[in-house]
mmCIF file of C-alpha atoms and ligand atoms in Angstrom:
data_model
loop_
_atom_site.group_PDB
_atom_site.id
_atom_site.type_symbol
_atom_site.label_atom_id
_atom_site.label_comp_id
_atom_site.label_asym_id
_atom_site.label_seq_id
_atom_site.Cartn_x
_atom_site.Cartn_y
_atom_site.Cartn_z
ATOM 1 C CA UNK G 1 -4.464 -17.690 24.352
ATOM 2 C CA UNK G 2 -3.355 -14.468 22.700
ATOM 3 C CA UNK G 3 -5.319 -11.284 23.285
ATOM 4 C CA UNK G 4 -4.717 -10.233 19.676
ATOM 5 C CA UNK G 5 -5.801 -11.827 16.402
ATOM 6 C CA UNK G 6 -4.936 -10.866 12.842
ATOM 7 C CA UNK G 7 -7.279 -11.401 9.884
ATOM 8 C CA UNK G 8 -6.937 -11.056 6.129
ATOM 9 C CA UNK G 9 -9.500 -10.577 3.389
ATOM 10 C CA UNK G 10 -9.281 -10.468 -0.405
ATOM 11 C CA UNK G 11 -11.877 -9.723 -3.052
ATOM 12 C CA UNK G 12 -12.039 -9.186 -6.781
ATOM 13 C CA UNK G 13 -14.895 -7.804 -8.892
ATOM 14 C CA UNK G 14 -15.303 -6.937 -12.563
ATOM 15 C CA UNK G 15 -16.019 -3.289 -13.352
ATOM 16 C CA UNK G 16 -18.867 -3.062 -15.846
ATOM 17 C CA UNK G 17 -20.945 -0.346 -17.487
ATOM 18 C CA UNK G 18 -24.379 0.356 -16.072
ATOM 19 C CA UNK G 19 -23.459 -0.281 -12.445
ATOM 20 C CA UNK G 20 -22.926 2.437 -9.810
ATOM 21 C CA UNK G 21 -19.304 2.536 -8.685
ATOM 22 C CA UNK G 22 -19.744 1.736 -5.002
ATOM 23 C CA UNK G 23 -16.442 1.066 -3.234
ATOM 24 C CA UNK G 24 -15.617 1.453 0.439
ATOM 25 C CA UNK G 25 -19.238 2.286 1.187
ATOM 26 C CA UNK G 26 -19.284 5.419 -0.965
ATOM 27 C CA UNK G 27 -20.343 6.066 -4.552
ATOM 28 C CA UNK G 28 -17.500 7.155 -6.836
ATOM 29 C CA UNK G 29 -17.934 9.233 -9.979
ATOM 30 C CA UNK G 30 -16.822 6.645 -12.565
ATOM 31 C CA UNK G 31 -18.443 5.238 -15.746
ATOM 32 C CA UNK G 32 -18.171 1.586 -14.635
ATOM 33 C CA UNK G 33 -18.929 -0.115 -11.334
ATOM 34 C CA UNK G 34 -18.353 -3.478 -9.676
ATOM 35 C CA UNK G 35 -20.638 -6.284 -10.838
ATOM 36 C CA UNK G 36 -22.034 -8.683 -8.276
ATOM 37 C CA UNK G 37 -25.043 -10.226 -6.612
ATOM 38 C CA UNK G 38 -24.861 -7.535 -3.920
ATOM 39 C CA UNK G 39 -23.806 -3.944 -4.682
ATOM 40 C CA UNK G 40 -20.398 -5.455 -5.532
ATOM 41 C CA UNK G 41 -18.428 -3.376 -3.026
ATOM 42 C CA UNK G 42 -15.145 -5.310 -3.148
ATOM 43 C CA UNK G 43 -13.581 -3.052 -0.501
ATOM 44 C CA UNK G 44 -16.222 -3.750 2.126
ATOM 45 C CA UNK G 45 -16.236 -7.454 1.169
ATOM 46 C CA UNK G 46 -12.488 -7.718 1.794
ATOM 47 C CA UNK G 47 -12.831 -5.859 5.116
ATOM 48 C CA UNK G 48 -15.760 -8.077 6.123
ATOM 49 C CA UNK G 49 -13.720 -11.225 5.446
ATOM 50 C CA UNK G 50 -10.747 -9.798 7.367
ATOM 51 C CA UNK G 51 -12.742 -9.098 10.552
ATOM 52 C CA UNK G 52 -14.623 -12.404 10.320
ATOM 53 C CA UNK G 53 -11.359 -14.278 9.714
ATOM 54 C CA UNK G 54 -9.649 -12.695 12.696
ATOM 55 C CA UNK G 55 -12.595 -13.667 14.921
ATOM 56 C CA UNK G 56 -12.486 -17.257 13.631
ATOM 57 C CA UNK G 57 -16.001 -16.906 12.176
ATOM 58 C CA UNK G 58 -17.390 -18.218 8.873
ATOM 59 C CA UNK G 59 -16.484 -16.198 5.774
ATOM 60 C CA UNK G 60 -18.676 -13.708 3.893
ATOM 61 C CA UNK G 61 -19.680 -16.258 1.230
ATOM 62 C CA UNK G 62 -20.911 -18.690 3.895
ATOM 63 C CA UNK G 63 -22.774 -16.110 5.992
ATOM 64 C CA UNK G 64 -24.278 -14.175 3.055
ATOM 65 C CA UNK G 65 -24.359 -16.621 0.085
ATOM 66 C CA UNK G 66 -24.906 -15.169 -3.394
ATOM 67 C CA UNK G 67 -27.429 -17.950 -4.052
ATOM 68 C CA UNK G 68 -29.716 -16.433 -1.402
ATOM 69 C CA UNK G 69 -32.304 -13.949 -2.704
ATOM 70 C CA UNK G 70 -32.063 -12.052 0.604
ATOM 71 C CA UNK G 71 -28.632 -10.721 -0.443
ATOM 72 C CA UNK G 72 -29.543 -9.797 -4.031
ATOM 73 C CA UNK G 73 -28.648 -6.131 -4.447
ATOM 74 C CA UNK G 74 -27.621 -6.105 -0.778
ATOM 75 C CA UNK G 75 -25.974 -3.049 0.716
ATOM 76 C CA UNK G 76 -22.500 -4.334 1.617
ATOM 77 C CA UNK G 77 -22.362 -1.759 4.417
ATOM 78 C CA UNK G 78 -25.196 -3.618 6.146
ATOM 79 C CA UNK G 79 -23.339 -6.931 5.698
ATOM 80 C CA UNK G 80 -20.205 -5.434 7.273
ATOM 81 C CA UNK G 81 -22.228 -4.089 10.198
ATOM 82 C CA UNK G 82 -23.719 -7.562 10.730
ATOM 83 C CA UNK G 83 -20.249 -9.099 10.594
ATOM 84 C CA UNK G 84 -18.961 -6.603 13.189
ATOM 85 C CA UNK G 85 -21.892 -7.527 15.433
ATOM 86 C CA UNK G 86 -20.755 -11.180 15.248
ATOM 87 C CA UNK G 87 -17.184 -10.117 15.983
ATOM 88 C CA UNK G 88 -18.280 -8.177 19.090
ATOM 89 C CA UNK G 89 -20.474 -11.053 20.249
ATOM 90 C CA UNK G 90 -17.428 -13.335 19.913
ATOM 91 C CA UNK G 91 -15.678 -11.029 22.417
ATOM 92 C CA UNK G 92 -13.468 -8.928 20.160
ATOM 93 C CA UNK G 93 -12.997 -5.268 19.297
ATOM 94 C CA UNK G 94 -11.189 -3.841 16.289
ATOM 95 C CA UNK G 95 -7.708 -2.364 16.705
ATOM 96 C CA UNK G 96 -7.117 -1.311 13.084
ATOM 97 C CA UNK G 97 -7.620 -2.233 9.460
ATOM 98 C CA UNK G 98 -5.332 -1.561 6.490
ATOM 99 C CA UNK G 99 -6.652 -1.800 2.930
ATOM 100 C CA UNK G 100 -5.020 -1.894 -0.521
ATOM 101 C CA UNK G 101 -7.243 -1.232 -3.552
ATOM 102 C CA UNK G 102 -5.603 -2.293 -6.825
ATOM 103 C CA UNK G 103 -7.350 -0.947 -9.907
ATOM 104 C CA UNK G 104 -6.862 1.137 -13.005
ATOM 105 C CA UNK G 105 -10.542 2.035 -12.933
ATOM 106 C CA UNK G 106 -11.549 4.799 -10.501
ATOM 107 C CA UNK G 107 -8.825 6.909 -8.894
ATOM 108 C CA UNK G 108 -8.681 6.237 -5.163
ATOM 109 C CA UNK G 109 -6.529 9.145 -3.950
ATOM 110 C CA UNK G 110 -9.258 11.826 -4.324
ATOM 111 C CA UNK G 111 -11.770 9.771 -2.299
ATOM 112 C CA UNK G 112 -9.369 8.210 0.179
ATOM 113 C CA UNK G 113 -10.225 10.453 3.151
ATOM 114 C CA UNK G 114 -13.974 10.094 2.605
ATOM 115 C CA UNK G 115 -13.628 6.312 2.266
ATOM 116 C CA UNK G 116 -11.647 6.064 5.515
ATOM 117 C CA UNK G 117 -14.344 8.044 7.351
ATOM 118 C CA UNK G 118 -17.141 5.883 5.965
ATOM 119 C CA UNK G 119 -15.455 2.536 6.702
ATOM 120 C CA UNK G 120 -14.482 3.719 10.188
ATOM 121 C CA UNK G 121 -18.103 4.668 10.899
ATOM 122 C CA UNK G 122 -19.272 1.196 9.806
ATOM 123 C CA UNK G 123 -16.643 -0.455 12.017
ATOM 124 C CA UNK G 124 -17.327 1.778 15.040
ATOM 125 C CA UNK G 125 -13.786 3.207 15.172
ATOM 126 C CA UNK G 126 -12.202 6.515 14.148
ATOM 127 C CA UNK G 127 -10.649 7.101 10.727
ATOM 128 C CA UNK G 128 -7.191 6.906 12.329
ATOM 129 C CA UNK G 129 -7.794 3.169 12.731
ATOM 130 C CA UNK G 130 -8.665 2.662 9.051
ATOM 131 C CA UNK G 131 -6.112 3.112 6.302
ATOM 132 C CA UNK G 132 -6.825 2.975 2.563
ATOM 133 C CA UNK G 133 -4.234 2.883 -0.206
ATOM 134 C CA UNK G 134 -4.833 2.916 -3.940
ATOM 135 C CA UNK G 135 -2.441 1.080 -6.273
ATOM 136 C CA UNK G 136 -2.274 1.089 -10.043
ATOM 137 C CA UNK G 137 -1.165 -2.023 -11.910
ATOM 138 C CA UNK G 138 1.669 -0.742 -14.098
ATOM 139 C CA UNK G 139 -0.248 -1.831 -17.180
ATOM 140 C CA UNK G 140 0.168 -5.503 -16.252
ATOM 141 C CA UNK G 141 -2.410 -8.271 -16.279
ATOM 142 C CA UNK G 142 -6.116 -8.600 -16.852
ATOM 143 C CA UNK G 143 -7.043 -5.880 -14.325
ATOM 144 C CA UNK G 144 -4.835 -3.291 -15.959
ATOM 145 C CA UNK G 145 -7.287 -2.184 -18.659
ATOM 146 C CA UNK G 146 -9.640 -0.992 -15.934
ATOM 147 C CA UNK G 147 -11.751 -4.152 -16.157
ATOM 148 C CA UNK G 148 -11.673 -4.900 -12.459
ATOM 149 C CA UNK G 149 -10.833 -4.034 -8.904
ATOM 150 C CA UNK G 150 -8.882 -6.210 -6.468
ATOM 151 C CA UNK G 151 -8.789 -5.468 -2.757
ATOM 152 C CA UNK G 152 -6.669 -6.784 0.082
ATOM 153 C CA UNK G 153 -7.500 -5.982 3.719
ATOM 154 C CA UNK G 154 -5.694 -6.856 6.925
ATOM 155 C CA UNK G 155 -7.094 -6.215 10.395
ATOM 156 C CA UNK G 156 -6.146 -6.672 14.017
ATOM 157 C CA UNK G 157 -8.660 -7.544 16.726
ATOM 158 C CA UNK G 158 -8.155 -7.639 20.473
ATOM 159 C CA UNK G 159 -10.236 -9.370 23.099
ATOM 160 C CA UNK G 160 -12.562 -6.882 24.703
HETATM 161 MG MG1 MG J 1 -17.265 -9.676 -3.312
#
């Protein structure tokens, strides 16, 4: 049995007017924000699925279903903290997480350092263990007009 386990998470949300732009656990200054049953934080959703996946746990949609009124308007930071509790109870600790945010909505570079700090605090690690990269979409596809945000996250866990 290996002492290390890799996990991957992916999420996609529409960016719509009238929603706060909450991504990576922080609020960005942008005229549109992710739609969703919860606060729509696609970054934290992808990270949550990555850590749960690496631990062999159920995914975010199973643990926190969007049909459940308890999670309506939910703070995704609280969901990630609950997921990390499950991961620790399963006998794992986080080594690192690496995140790609693909969008032509909000610019990621100016908030990258703050986002790393915030995600690291939620995961109980230092910002050196959390990387965040923004990618634009070269004007290609349905996301390229700024209508959405797609996030990929990869993490490594080790047995504690
Ligand atoms: Mg989501």
